[in-house]
Short mmCIF file of C-alpha atoms in Angstrom, two decimals:
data_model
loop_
_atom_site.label_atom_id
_atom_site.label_comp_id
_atom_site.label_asym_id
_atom_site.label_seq_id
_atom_site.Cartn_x
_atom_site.Cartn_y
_atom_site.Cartn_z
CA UNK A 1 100.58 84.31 -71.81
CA UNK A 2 103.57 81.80 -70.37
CA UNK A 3 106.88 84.35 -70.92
CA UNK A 4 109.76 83.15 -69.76
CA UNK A 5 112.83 85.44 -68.84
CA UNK A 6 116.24 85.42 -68.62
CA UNK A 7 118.77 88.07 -66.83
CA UNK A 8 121.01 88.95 -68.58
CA UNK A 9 120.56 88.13 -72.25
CA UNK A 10 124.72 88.75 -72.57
CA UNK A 11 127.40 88.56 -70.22
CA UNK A 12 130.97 88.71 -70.93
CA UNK A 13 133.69 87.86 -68.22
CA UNK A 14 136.99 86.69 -67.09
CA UNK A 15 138.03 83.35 -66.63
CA UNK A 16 137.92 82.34 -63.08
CA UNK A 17 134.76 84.44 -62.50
CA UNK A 18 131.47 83.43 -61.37
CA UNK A 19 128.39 84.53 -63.10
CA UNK A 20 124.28 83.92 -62.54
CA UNK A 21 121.53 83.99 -64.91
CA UNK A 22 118.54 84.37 -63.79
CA UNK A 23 115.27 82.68 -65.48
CA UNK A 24 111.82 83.64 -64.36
CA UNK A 25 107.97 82.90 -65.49
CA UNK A 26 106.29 85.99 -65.71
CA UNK A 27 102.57 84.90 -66.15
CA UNK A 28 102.33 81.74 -64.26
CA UNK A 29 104.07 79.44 -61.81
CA UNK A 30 106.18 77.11 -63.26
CA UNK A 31 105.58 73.66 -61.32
CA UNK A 32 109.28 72.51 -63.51
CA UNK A 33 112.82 74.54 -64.62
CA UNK A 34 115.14 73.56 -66.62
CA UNK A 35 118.76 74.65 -67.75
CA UNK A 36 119.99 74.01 -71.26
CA UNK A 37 122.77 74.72 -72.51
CA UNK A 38 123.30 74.72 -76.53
CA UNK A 39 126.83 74.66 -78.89
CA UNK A 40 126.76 76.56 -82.50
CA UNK A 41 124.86 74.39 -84.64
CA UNK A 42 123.81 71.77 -82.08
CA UNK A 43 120.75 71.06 -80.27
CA UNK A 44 119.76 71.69 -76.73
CA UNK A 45 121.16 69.92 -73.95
CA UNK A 46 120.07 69.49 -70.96
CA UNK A 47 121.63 70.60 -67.65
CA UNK A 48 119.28 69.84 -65.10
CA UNK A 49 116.19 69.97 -63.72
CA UNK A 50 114.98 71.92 -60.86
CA UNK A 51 111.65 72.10 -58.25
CA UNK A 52 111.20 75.03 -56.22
CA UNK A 53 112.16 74.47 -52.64
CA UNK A 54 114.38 71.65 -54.00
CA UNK A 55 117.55 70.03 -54.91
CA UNK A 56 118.14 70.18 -58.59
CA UNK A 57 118.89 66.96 -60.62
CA UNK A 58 121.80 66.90 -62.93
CA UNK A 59 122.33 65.60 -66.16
CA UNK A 60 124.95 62.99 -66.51
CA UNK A 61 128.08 64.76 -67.19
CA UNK A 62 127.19 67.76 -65.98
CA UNK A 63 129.13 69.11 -62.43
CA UNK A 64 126.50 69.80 -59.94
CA UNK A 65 129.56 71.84 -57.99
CA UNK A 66 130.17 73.92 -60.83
CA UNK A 67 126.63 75.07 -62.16
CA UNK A 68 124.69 75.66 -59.29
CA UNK A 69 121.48 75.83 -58.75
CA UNK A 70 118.89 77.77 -57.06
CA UNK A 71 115.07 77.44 -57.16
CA UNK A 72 113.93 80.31 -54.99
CA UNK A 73 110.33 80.38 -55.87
CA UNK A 74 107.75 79.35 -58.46
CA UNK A 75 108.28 81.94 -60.30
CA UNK A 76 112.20 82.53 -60.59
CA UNK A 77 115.22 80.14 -61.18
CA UNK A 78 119.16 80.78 -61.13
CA UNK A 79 122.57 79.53 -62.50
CA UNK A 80 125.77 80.19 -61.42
CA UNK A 81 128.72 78.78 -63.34
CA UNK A 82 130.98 79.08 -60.74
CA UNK A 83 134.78 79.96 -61.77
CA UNK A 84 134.30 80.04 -65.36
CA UNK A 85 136.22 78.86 -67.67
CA UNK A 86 136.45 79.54 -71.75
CA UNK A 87 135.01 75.97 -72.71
CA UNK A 88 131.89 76.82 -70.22
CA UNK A 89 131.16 79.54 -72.84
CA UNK A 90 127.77 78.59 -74.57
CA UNK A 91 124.04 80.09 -74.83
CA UNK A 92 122.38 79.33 -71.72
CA UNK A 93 118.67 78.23 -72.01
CA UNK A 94 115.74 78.36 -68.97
CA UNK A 95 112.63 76.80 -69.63
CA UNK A 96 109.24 76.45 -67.48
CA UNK A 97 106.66 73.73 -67.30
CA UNK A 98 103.07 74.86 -66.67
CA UNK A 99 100.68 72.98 -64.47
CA UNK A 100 99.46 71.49 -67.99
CA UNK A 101 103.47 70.48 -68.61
CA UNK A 102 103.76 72.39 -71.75
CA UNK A 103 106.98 74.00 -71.54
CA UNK A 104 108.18 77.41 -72.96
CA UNK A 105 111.80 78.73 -73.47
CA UNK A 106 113.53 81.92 -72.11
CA UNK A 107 115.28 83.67 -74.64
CA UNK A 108 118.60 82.60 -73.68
CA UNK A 109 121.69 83.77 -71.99
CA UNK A 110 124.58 83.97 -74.37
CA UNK A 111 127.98 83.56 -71.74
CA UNK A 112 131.47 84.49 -73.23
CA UNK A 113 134.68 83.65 -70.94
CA UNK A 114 137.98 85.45 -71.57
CA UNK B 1 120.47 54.61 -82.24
CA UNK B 2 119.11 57.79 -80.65
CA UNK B 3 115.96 58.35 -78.94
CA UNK B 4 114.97 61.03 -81.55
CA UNK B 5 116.33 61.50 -85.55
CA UNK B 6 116.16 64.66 -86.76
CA UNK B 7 117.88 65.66 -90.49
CA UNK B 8 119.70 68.74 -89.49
CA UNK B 9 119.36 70.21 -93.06
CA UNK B 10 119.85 72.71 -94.14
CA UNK B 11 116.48 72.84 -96.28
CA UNK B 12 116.15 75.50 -98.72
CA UNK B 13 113.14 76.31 -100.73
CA UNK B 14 111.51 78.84 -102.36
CA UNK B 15 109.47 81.64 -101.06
CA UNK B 16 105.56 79.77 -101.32
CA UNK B 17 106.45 76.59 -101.28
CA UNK B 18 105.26 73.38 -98.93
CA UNK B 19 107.76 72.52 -96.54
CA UNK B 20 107.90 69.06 -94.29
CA UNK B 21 110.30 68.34 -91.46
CA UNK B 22 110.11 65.23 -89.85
CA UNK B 23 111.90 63.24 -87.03
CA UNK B 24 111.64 59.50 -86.23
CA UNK B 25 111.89 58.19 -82.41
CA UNK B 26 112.57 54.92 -80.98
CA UNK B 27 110.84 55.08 -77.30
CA UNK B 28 107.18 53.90 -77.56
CA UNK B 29 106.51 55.56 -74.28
CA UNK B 30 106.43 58.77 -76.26
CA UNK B 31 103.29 60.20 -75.53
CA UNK B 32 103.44 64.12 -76.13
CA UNK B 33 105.05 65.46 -79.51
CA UNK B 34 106.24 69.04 -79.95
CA UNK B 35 107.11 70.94 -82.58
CA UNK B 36 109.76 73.69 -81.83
CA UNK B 37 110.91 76.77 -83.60
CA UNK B 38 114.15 79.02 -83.08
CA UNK B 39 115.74 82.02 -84.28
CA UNK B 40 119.07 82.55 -84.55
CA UNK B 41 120.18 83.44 -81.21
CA UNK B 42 116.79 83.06 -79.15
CA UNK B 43 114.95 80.89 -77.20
CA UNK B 44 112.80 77.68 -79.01
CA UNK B 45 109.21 78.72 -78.69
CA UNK B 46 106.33 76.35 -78.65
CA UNK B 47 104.86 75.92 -82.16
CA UNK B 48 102.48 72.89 -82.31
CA UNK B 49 101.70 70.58 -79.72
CA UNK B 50 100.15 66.88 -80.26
CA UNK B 51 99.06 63.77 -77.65
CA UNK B 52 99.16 60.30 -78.92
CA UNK B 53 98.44 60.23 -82.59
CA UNK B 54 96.99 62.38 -85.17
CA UNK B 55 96.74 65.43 -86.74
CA UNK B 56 96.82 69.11 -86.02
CA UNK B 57 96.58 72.33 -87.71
CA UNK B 58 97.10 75.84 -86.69
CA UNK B 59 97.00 78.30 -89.88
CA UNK B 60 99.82 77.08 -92.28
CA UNK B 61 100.87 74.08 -89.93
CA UNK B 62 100.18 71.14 -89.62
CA UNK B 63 101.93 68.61 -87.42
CA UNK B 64 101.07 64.69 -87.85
CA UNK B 65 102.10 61.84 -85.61
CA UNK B 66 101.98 58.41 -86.58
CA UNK B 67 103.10 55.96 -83.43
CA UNK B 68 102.83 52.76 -85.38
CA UNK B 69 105.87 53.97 -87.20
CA UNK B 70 107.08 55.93 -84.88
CA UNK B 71 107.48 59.22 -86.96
CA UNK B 72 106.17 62.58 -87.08
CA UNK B 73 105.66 65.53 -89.53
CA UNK B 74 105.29 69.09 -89.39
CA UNK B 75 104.43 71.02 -92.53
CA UNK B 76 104.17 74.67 -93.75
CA UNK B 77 101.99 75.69 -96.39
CA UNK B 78 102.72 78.54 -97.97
CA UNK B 79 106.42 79.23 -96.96
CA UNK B 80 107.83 82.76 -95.92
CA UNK B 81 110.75 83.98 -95.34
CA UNK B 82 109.84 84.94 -91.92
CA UNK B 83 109.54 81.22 -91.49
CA UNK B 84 113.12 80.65 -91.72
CA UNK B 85 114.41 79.38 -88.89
CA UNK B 86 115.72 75.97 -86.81
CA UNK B 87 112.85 73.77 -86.13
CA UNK B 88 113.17 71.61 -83.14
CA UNK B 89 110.80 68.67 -82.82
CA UNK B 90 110.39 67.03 -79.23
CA UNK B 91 108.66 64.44 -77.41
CA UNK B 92 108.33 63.02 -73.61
CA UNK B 93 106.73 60.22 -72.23
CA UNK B 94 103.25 60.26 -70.50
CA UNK B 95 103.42 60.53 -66.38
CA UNK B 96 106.63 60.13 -64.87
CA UNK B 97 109.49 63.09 -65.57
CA UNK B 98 108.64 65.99 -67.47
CA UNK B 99 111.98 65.87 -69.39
CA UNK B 100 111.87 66.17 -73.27
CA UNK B 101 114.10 64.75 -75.99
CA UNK B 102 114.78 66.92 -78.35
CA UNK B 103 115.86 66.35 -81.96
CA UNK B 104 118.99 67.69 -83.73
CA UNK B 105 116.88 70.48 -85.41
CA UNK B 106 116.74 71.21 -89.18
CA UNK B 107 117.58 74.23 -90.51
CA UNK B 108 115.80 76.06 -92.62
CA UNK B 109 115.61 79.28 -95.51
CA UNK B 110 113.07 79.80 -97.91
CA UNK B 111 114.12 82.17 -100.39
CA UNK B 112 112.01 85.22 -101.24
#
């Protein structure tokens, strides 16, 4: 049990594009999301946090304008990185938070912009 | 000084070998310690996963926490290669946000 997934596992696009990933909890309802997003070599960092039927909360740092987003339901998260750019390339990270707050990682998104 | 220290490696030891990995903390509101691993290119997922202080095992690991120093272990027994991979340790606080800290990660090959 607790698999998290995330649509699409690649995406590849132009600069001034805008692209969503979608994260969802397949086995349980995730009370938490989270967006990461993680450099070669580096650790995690975190984007923001998000409730369902809720405004997200941003990291420091990180443009609320320019990642967007979404918690439609309990089960299913999105981000848009709205008019990307080349330095907003990165691997994209969901994660979910069951009622017991153990949390468990998507697979990632890995987002190239030409 | 960061929240959480984590060597990044890299760590490279033989195929059978006992590995340890450890990261130290500063916040002594740290409650919940987690032990992460990741493959190149995927997703962390949830290895070990420790309250307060103590020890845990689960096959060949074995995660410690010790809060009066403010440090905490994982080990492998037995190394495989299959075990090589980043490990991520991470901690939040008890109540309150559900946010974790993560370390750096270490690296690590063992060597068939």
């Amino acid at each position: 049990g607790a698999v998290v997934s995330q649509h699409p596992s690649r995406v590849i696009c132009k600069s001034g594009t805008s692209v969503k990933i979608e994260c969802r909890s397949l086995d349980f309802q995730a009370t938490t999301m989270f967006w990461y997003r993680q450099f070669p070599k580096q650790s995690l960092m975190l984007m923001a946090t998000s409730n369902e039927g809720s405004k997200a909360t941003y990291e420091q740092g990180v443009e609320k304008d320019k990642f967007l987003i979404n918690h439609a339901s309990l089960t299913l998260s999105t981000l848009t990185v709205t008019s990307a750019h080349p330095e907003d390339s990165s691997f994209y990270i969901c994660s979910a938070t069951r009622l017991d707050l153990d949390q468990f990682f998507g697979p990632g998104t890995r987002l190239t912009v030409l | 000084q960061k929240e959480v220290e984590q060597d990044p490696g890299p760590l490279s030891v033989p195929e059978g070998a006992i590995v340890s990995l450890n990261c130290t903390y500063s916040n002594s509101a740290f409650q919940y310690f987690m032990w992460y691993r990741q493959y190149s290119r995927k997703g962390p997922e949830l290895l070990m996963y420790t309250y307060s202080s103590g020890n845990k095992e689960d096959g060949r690991f074995t995660a410690q926490v010790d809060k009066s120093s403010k440090y905490i272990s994982l080990f492998i027994r037995d190394s495989q290669p299959s075990d090589s991979a980043t490990y991520l340790c991470a901690m939040r606080e008890q109540g309150g946000s559900e946010k974790l800290v993560f370390g750096k990660g270490t690296k690590l090959t063992v060597n068939p």
